[in-house]
Every structure is written in structure tokens, then in C-alpha cells.
Amino acid sequence: MKDSILVINCGSSSLKFAILANAGQETLVEGIADRLGTDESSITFKFEGKKNEIQLDIGSHKNAVDQIKSWLNSHPTIEHSLAGIGHRVVHGGETFSKSVLINQDVVTGIKKCSQFAPLHNPAHVKGIEVAFELFPGLPQVAVFDTAFHQTLAPEQYLYPIPMHFYREHHFRKYGFHGTSYRYISQRLAQIANGSDQQGVLVAHLGNGASTCAINKGKSSDTSMGITPLEGLMMGTRSGSLDPSLLSFISQAENISFESTLDILNKQSGLLGVSEISNDCRTLEEAMESGDLRAKLALDMFAARTAKHLASVATTLESIDHLVFTGGIGENSSYLRQAICNHLKALNIRIDSDINDNAPRGETLNISAKDSNTNVWVIPTNEELMIALDTISLIQH
Ligand code: ADP
């Protein structure tokens, strides 16, 4: 039966993939092609509990997809079960408010949105074109990170700058992590009856991190902006700050605006403050062995996450649920506690014992008995969402 979906997430120098079967419930094979564009690229296949790495003689996206095709050739049962391909696309601008079956107009639309995601969207287009070439006849679907936030009201998505910038150039807040938020909203509705008619806050905390308010199942505000730089302090991104700093930093270092932005995107956040690492786990270990810089970075991360949760909550009528997700949100009990410590004024409280002993990878309610809000840890699953959208669109 043709019911499995190849999910592709093409970055500028990497290509992650997975094949999901059984209505997305089962991952048959997954892997990543890394360091594309260099002569040290490789592709890894994880299948039946074993990892197999192959060096790529040509480190291109095309060669990576070619390797996936060759792997499928030697696993014909999986190859013959493929029903379609789902692509994660970072920026859909105002053109795409939901997932779509890909045709030439869609490819043109994704190219047009490249101005706001110059590293990601061209890579997605490459992935799509290569997949059409190597898997002719298989329908393909694009799933956009921005689409879920197209429900924001103008007073939330507009920047308070002269309106002609929006009219002429579409400069506005778009928001990201939308596929994760949509998954969390649906998953929460399964475990907390009626949550799709309530107010939900979500903190998606990974290397990239953002918050989202979901009002009756629809995104009402989110912390990321026209690019993923706005909002929370992240692994290497500064998040929101006074834009005048751009000019101060560029003058102080005698560097261009682009180089200054590069510092804010790649050398700031947890890495910039701790001067140790962008990785939360490494910082927690350093903090446990007494490193004060690591503790400061983590505590700043917590304070700023709480601030952005409170900020997006202004679009809700009530805060019925708060969900932690993403690598940090799912695994760091220290940061979950530290974030909730800043939210006491909103009567959001967690049970420290349950929080500290939360089993990895499981959905769990960690609220304290006297909390006004249900606080959850829910592992996100963007691949499942992409597979389900693909199945649903290719069936129509
Ligand atoms: P990405 O945005 O790249 O998808 P992830 O969602 O995978 O990121 O999250 C990566 C982050 O999760 C890293 O900072 C990592 O240290 C953190 N993380 C993963 N496991 C743990 C853990 N057990 N404790 C604390 N942090 C963790």
C-alpha cells in the first residue's frame, strides 16, 4: 500500500530527511546529509536501529537526494510504498497561509519569499527541484514555518514604522516554528479536552527559540518577526534589543551592518553571554561545576523567555495552558523552573518534583496544584505534521 511519505528539510548546507509510514506514526528511516557545499560532506542513514554513514564525493543537494534514491532502490518495499514528498519551507511570506501541493507557481512563490530568508528559501527550492527530477511522478507538498501565524491581527503583525514599508515591501512580523505550534495545538487538544477553545501559551525552545499565543486554535501572537532574530535570546541569536545597538556596534568595531547583524545572529545569545557554548546541555554542566558565566546566560535566557510569554499572552482572554517544547523545553527542568519562577505574578506554578523527574520524550502535566494554568511538557513532531499535510493534500 502506498502510504509512506518522504519528509525533506533542506538547509543551505544540510538536508535532513525521514520516511514516515502508517499515517506518519512510524519512522522507517531517517538521516541527514551534512556539510553540503564542502568536500567533507556525508550522508547518514538511521535504519532499524543502525547508523550508516556514506561520504559524498560531490557534496551537493542533488547528490544527497540521489543517495536517498539509491538507498530506496536497495529497499524496494519502502520505495514502492512512497506516496509523496513533503518539504519544510521556512518562509511563505503573505503568499502561503497553509500547506500546498507544489506546482511551478508555488516554486515561483517560494522564490519570491527568498528576500526574507536568503539562506533557507533558495535551498528549499533546490531540494524541491531535485526531488521532482529524481522522483518524477511523486506529488510534492510544501509546509511553511510562517503559515500558522497568518492569523495574526494587523495590530500584532505590523511594525510601528512608516506604513509605506509594509505597503511596498511587505515588511511585517511573520513568525516561525509554525509547524511545531500547529502540532502542539492539535496534540494538546487530544490530551486536554476543550483546549482548542481556550488560551494556550507555547514556548518552543531549541537552538532557535520563540513563544506563541494560541487563541481558540489560532496563532494570535508570536515572538519572532520578519526574520527569526526577533524575540527570545537563543543559542547564538540575541533576540530583541534596541535597534540603535546596530549602529553602536558597527561604529565601535568599524564593521558593516551586515557583519553586525551576523554578530547578532551567530555570536550572541547563550554563546555570546556565556563565552562557552550555545548548547544548553553544555552550559548546565558548566553551571553545575560552578561556572557563573554559564549560570548568567541560562538565567538571562529564562528571564527573557518569561517576558516574551507574558508579552504574547496579552492577545489571550485567559491563560489556560502553557506548553514547553523543543530540545530545551522538553529536556531542561532547570530552565522550565527558572522561567516559571518569573511567571508567578500570572499565577503560573509548576510542581518541582514532577518537573525534576520528567521522563525524557514524554508528554507530562507538570503544574502545581495551586497553578491557575496547566503547564505541560509536550515533545514536538514537525515531521509528523509535514507527513500528515502531505497525505491530506495528495488525497484530494
Ligand atoms: P533546533 O532548534 O536545532 O531544532 P533542538 O530543538 O534540537 O534545536 O534543541 C537543541 C537544544 O536542546 C540544545 O541547546 C541542547 O543543549 C538542548 N538539549 C537537548 N537535550 C537536553 C538536555 N537533556 N538538557 C538540557 N538541554 C538539552
PDB file of N, CA and C and ligand atoms in Angstrom, residues 16 177 204-209 235 237 270 277-285 298 301 325-335 360 380 382, ligand 1:
ATOM      1  N   LYS A  16      18.011  17.268   5.923  1.00  0.00           N
ATOM      2  CA  LYS A  16      17.504  16.243   6.833  1.00  0.00           C
ATOM      3  C   LYS A  16      16.337  15.546   6.142  1.00  0.00           C
ATOM      4  N   HIS A 177       8.477  28.659  13.411  1.00  0.00           N
ATOM      5  CA  HIS A 177       8.128  27.482  14.223  1.00  0.00           C
ATOM      6  C   HIS A 177       6.634  27.146  14.132  1.00  0.00           C
ATOM      7  N   HIS A 204       8.534  27.314  22.371  1.00  0.00           N
ATOM      8  CA  HIS A 204       9.324  26.367  21.574  1.00  0.00           C
ATOM      9  C   HIS A 204      10.786  26.762  21.776  1.00  0.00           C
ATOM     10  N   LEU A 205      11.489  25.991  22.605  1.00  0.00           N
ATOM     11  CA  LEU A 205      12.853  26.363  22.979  1.00  0.00           C
ATOM     12  C   LEU A 205      13.847  25.340  22.451  1.00  0.00           C
ATOM     13  N   GLY A 206      14.514  25.698  21.372  1.00  0.00           N
ATOM     14  CA  GLY A 206      15.586  24.847  20.837  1.00  0.00           C
ATOM     15  C   GLY A 206      16.771  25.764  20.593  1.00  0.00           C
ATOM     16  N   ASN A 207      17.615  25.421  19.624  1.00  0.00           N
ATOM     17  CA  ASN A 207      18.672  26.371  19.238  1.00  0.00           C
ATOM     18  C   ASN A 207      18.052  27.678  18.807  1.00  0.00           C
ATOM     19  N   GLY A 208      17.017  27.572  17.973  1.00  0.00           N
ATOM     20  CA  GLY A 208      16.155  28.719  17.697  1.00  0.00           C
ATOM     21  C   GLY A 208      15.039  28.640  18.726  1.00  0.00           C
ATOM     22  N   ALA A 209      14.548  29.777  19.196  1.00  0.00           N
ATOM     23  CA  ALA A 209      13.523  29.717  20.248  1.00  0.00           C
ATOM     24  C   ALA A 209      12.514  30.833  20.036  1.00  0.00           C
ATOM     25  N   GLY A 235      20.257  30.302  21.115  1.00  0.00           N
ATOM     26  CA  GLY A 235      21.592  29.697  21.189  1.00  0.00           C
ATOM     27  C   GLY A 235      22.681  30.689  20.795  1.00  0.00           C
ATOM     28  N   ARG A 237      21.573  33.647  18.761  1.00  0.00           N
ATOM     29  CA  ARG A 237      20.915  34.908  18.380  1.00  0.00           C
ATOM     30  C   ARG A 237      20.607  35.742  19.615  1.00  0.00           C
ATOM     31  N   LEU A 270      23.069  32.664  24.093  1.00  0.00           N
ATOM     32  CA  LEU A 270      23.737  31.855  25.132  1.00  0.00           C
ATOM     33  C   LEU A 270      25.249  31.839  24.904  1.00  0.00           C
ATOM     34  N   SER A 277      29.485  28.286  25.205  1.00  0.00           N
ATOM     35  CA  SER A 277      28.792  27.448  24.228  1.00  0.00           C
ATOM     36  C   SER A 277      27.392  27.981  23.971  1.00  0.00           C
ATOM     37  N   ASN A 278      26.834  27.574  22.828  1.00  0.00           N
ATOM     38  CA  ASN A 278      25.435  27.898  22.547  1.00  0.00           C
ATOM     39  C   ASN A 278      24.526  26.762  23.017  1.00  0.00           C
ATOM     40  N   ASP A 279      25.138  25.692  23.496  1.00  0.00           N
ATOM     41  CA  ASP A 279      24.387  24.477  23.794  1.00  0.00           C
ATOM     42  C   ASP A 279      23.958  24.449  25.263  1.00  0.00           C
ATOM     43  N   CYS A 280      22.657  24.306  25.473  1.00  0.00           N
ATOM     44  CA  CYS A 280      22.093  24.376  26.820  1.00  0.00           C
ATOM     45  C   CYS A 280      22.673  23.294  27.737  1.00  0.00           C
ATOM     46  N   ARG A 281      22.827  22.083  27.174  1.00  0.00           N
ATOM     47  CA  ARG A 281      23.338  20.976  27.997  1.00  0.00           C
ATOM     48  C   ARG A 281      24.750  21.274  28.503  1.00  0.00           C
ATOM     49  N   THR A 282      25.607  21.772  27.593  1.00  0.00           N
ATOM     50  CA  THR A 282      26.981  22.122  27.973  1.00  0.00           C
ATOM     51  C   THR A 282      26.959  23.195  29.059  1.00  0.00           C
ATOM     52  N   LEU A 283      26.056  24.172  28.917  1.00  0.00           N
ATOM     53  CA  LEU A 283      26.003  25.265  29.892  1.00  0.00           C
ATOM     54  C   LEU A 283      25.489  24.776  31.239  1.00  0.00           C
ATOM     55  N   GLU A 284      24.535  23.856  31.223  1.00  0.00           N
ATOM     56  CA  GLU A 284      24.039  23.330  32.504  1.00  0.00           C
ATOM     57  C   GLU A 284      25.156  22.572  33.221  1.00  0.00           C
ATOM     58  N   GLU A 285      25.944  21.818  32.446  1.00  0.00           N
ATOM     59  CA  GLU A 285      27.065  21.093  33.071  1.00  0.00           C
ATOM     60  C   GLU A 285      28.068  22.080  33.653  1.00  0.00           C
ATOM     61  N   LEU A 298      22.114  31.263  31.247  1.00  0.00           N
ATOM     62  CA  LEU A 298      20.874  30.484  31.381  1.00  0.00           C
ATOM     63  C   LEU A 298      19.795  31.312  32.076  1.00  0.00           C
ATOM     64  N   PHE A 301      18.412  33.783  29.714  1.00  0.00           N
ATOM     65  CA  PHE A 301      17.538  33.066  28.769  1.00  0.00           C
ATOM     66  C   PHE A 301      16.150  32.872  29.397  1.00  0.00           C
ATOM     67  N   THR A 325       8.187  23.052  24.760  1.00  0.00           N
ATOM     68  CA  THR A 325       8.589  22.081  23.734  1.00  0.00           C
ATOM     69  C   THR A 325       9.933  22.478  23.134  1.00  0.00           C
ATOM     70  N   GLY A 326      10.455  21.681  22.171  1.00  0.00           N
ATOM     71  CA  GLY A 326      11.790  21.924  21.602  1.00  0.00           C
ATOM     72  C   GLY A 326      12.835  21.276  22.517  1.00  0.00           C
ATOM     73  N   GLY A 327      14.052  21.122  22.006  1.00  0.00           N
ATOM     74  CA  GLY A 327      15.112  20.413  22.748  1.00  0.00           C
ATOM     75  C   GLY A 327      15.291  20.905  24.176  1.00  0.00           C
ATOM     76  N   ILE A 328      15.266  22.219  24.377  1.00  0.00           N
ATOM     77  CA  ILE A 328      15.443  22.783  25.725  1.00  0.00           C
ATOM     78  C   ILE A 328      14.146  22.652  26.519  1.00  0.00           C
ATOM     79  N   GLY A 329      13.041  23.040  25.908  1.00  0.00           N
ATOM     80  CA  GLY A 329      11.750  22.995  26.599  1.00  0.00           C
ATOM     81  C   GLY A 329      11.385  21.587  27.052  1.00  0.00           C
ATOM     82  N   GLU A 330      11.776  20.586  26.224  1.00  0.00           N
ATOM     83  CA  GLU A 330      11.420  19.204  26.567  1.00  0.00           C
ATOM     84  C   GLU A 330      12.360  18.610  27.604  1.00  0.00           C
ATOM     85  N   ASN A 331      13.605  19.142  27.674  1.00  0.00           N
ATOM     86  CA  ASN A 331      14.621  18.457  28.484  1.00  0.00           C
ATOM     87  C   ASN A 331      15.197  19.231  29.660  1.00  0.00           C
ATOM     88  N   SER A 332      15.119  20.550  29.640  1.00  0.00           N
ATOM     89  CA  SER A 332      15.793  21.293  30.708  1.00  0.00           C
ATOM     90  C   SER A 332      14.821  21.633  31.843  1.00  0.00           C
ATOM     91  N   SER A 333      14.860  20.822  32.900  1.00  0.00           N
ATOM     92  CA  SER A 333      13.987  21.101  34.051  1.00  0.00           C
ATOM     93  C   SER A 333      14.457  22.396  34.727  1.00  0.00           C
ATOM     94  N   TYR A 334      15.757  22.668  34.673  1.00  0.00           N
ATOM     95  CA  TYR A 334      16.272  23.902  35.287  1.00  0.00           C
ATOM     96  C   TYR A 334      15.628  25.127  34.640  1.00  0.00           C
ATOM     97  N   LEU A 335      15.630  25.159  33.308  1.00  0.00           N
ATOM     98  CA  LEU A 335      15.082  26.345  32.638  1.00  0.00           C
ATOM     99  C   LEU A 335      13.566  26.425  32.762  1.00  0.00           C
ATOM    100  N   ARG A 360      12.252  11.662  29.833  1.00  0.00           N
ATOM    101  CA  ARG A 360      12.599  12.209  28.522  1.00  0.00           C
ATOM    102  C   ARG A 360      11.624  11.726  27.435  1.00  0.00           C
ATOM    103  N   THR A 380       7.627  17.996  20.541  1.00  0.00           N
ATOM    104  CA  THR A 380       7.061  18.421  19.258  1.00  0.00           C
ATOM    105  C   THR A 380       7.335  17.372  18.185  1.00  0.00           C
ATOM    106  N   GLU A 382       7.462  17.948  14.158  1.00  0.00           N
ATOM    107  CA  GLU A 382       7.196  18.683  12.917  1.00  0.00           C
ATOM    108  C   GLU A 382       7.121  17.741  11.716  1.00  0.00           C
TER     109      GLU A 382
HETATM  110  P1  ADP B   1      16.943  23.032  16.848  1.00  0.00           P
HETATM  111  O1  ADP B   1      16.413  24.420  17.013  1.00  0.00           O
HETATM  112  O2  ADP B   1      18.297  22.989  16.217  1.00  0.00           O
HETATM  113  O3  ADP B   1      15.938  22.046  16.276  1.00  0.00           O
HETATM  114  P2  ADP B   1      16.617  21.439  19.252  1.00  0.00           P
HETATM  115  O4  ADP B   1      15.142  21.596  19.403  1.00  0.00           O
HETATM  116  O5  ADP B   1      17.155  20.112  18.871  1.00  0.00           O
HETATM  117  O6  ADP B   1      17.235  22.569  18.345  1.00  0.00           O
HETATM  118  O7  ADP B   1      17.266  21.858  20.668  1.00  0.00           O
HETATM  119  C1  ADP B   1      18.647  21.894  20.869  1.00  0.00           C
HETATM  120  C2  ADP B   1      18.899  22.403  22.292  1.00  0.00           C
HETATM  121  O8  ADP B   1      18.302  21.483  23.235  1.00  0.00           O
HETATM  122  C3  ADP B   1      20.380  22.492  22.652  1.00  0.00           C
HETATM  123  O9  ADP B   1      20.664  23.693  23.318  1.00  0.00           O
HETATM  124  C4  ADP B   1      20.554  21.304  23.586  1.00  0.00           C
HETATM  125  O10 ADP B   1      21.588  21.505  24.514  1.00  0.00           O
HETATM  126  C5  ADP B   1      19.215  21.287  24.288  1.00  0.00           C
HETATM  127  N1  ADP B   1      19.034  19.995  24.973  1.00  0.00           N
HETATM  128  C6  ADP B   1      18.870  18.775  24.431  1.00  0.00           C
HETATM  129  N2  ADP B   1      18.838  17.819  25.406  1.00  0.00           N
HETATM  130  C7  ADP B   1      18.969  18.478  26.595  1.00  0.00           C
HETATM  131  C8  ADP B   1      19.018  18.070  27.961  1.00  0.00           C
HETATM  132  N3  ADP B   1      18.902  16.792  28.311  1.00  0.00           N
HETATM  133  N4  ADP B   1      19.140  19.034  28.899  1.00  0.00           N
HETATM  134  C9  ADP B   1      19.245  20.331  28.562  1.00  0.00           C
HETATM  135  N5  ADP B   1      19.223  20.780  27.290  1.00  0.00           N
HETATM  136  C10 ADP B   1      19.093  19.864  26.323  1.00  0.00           C
END
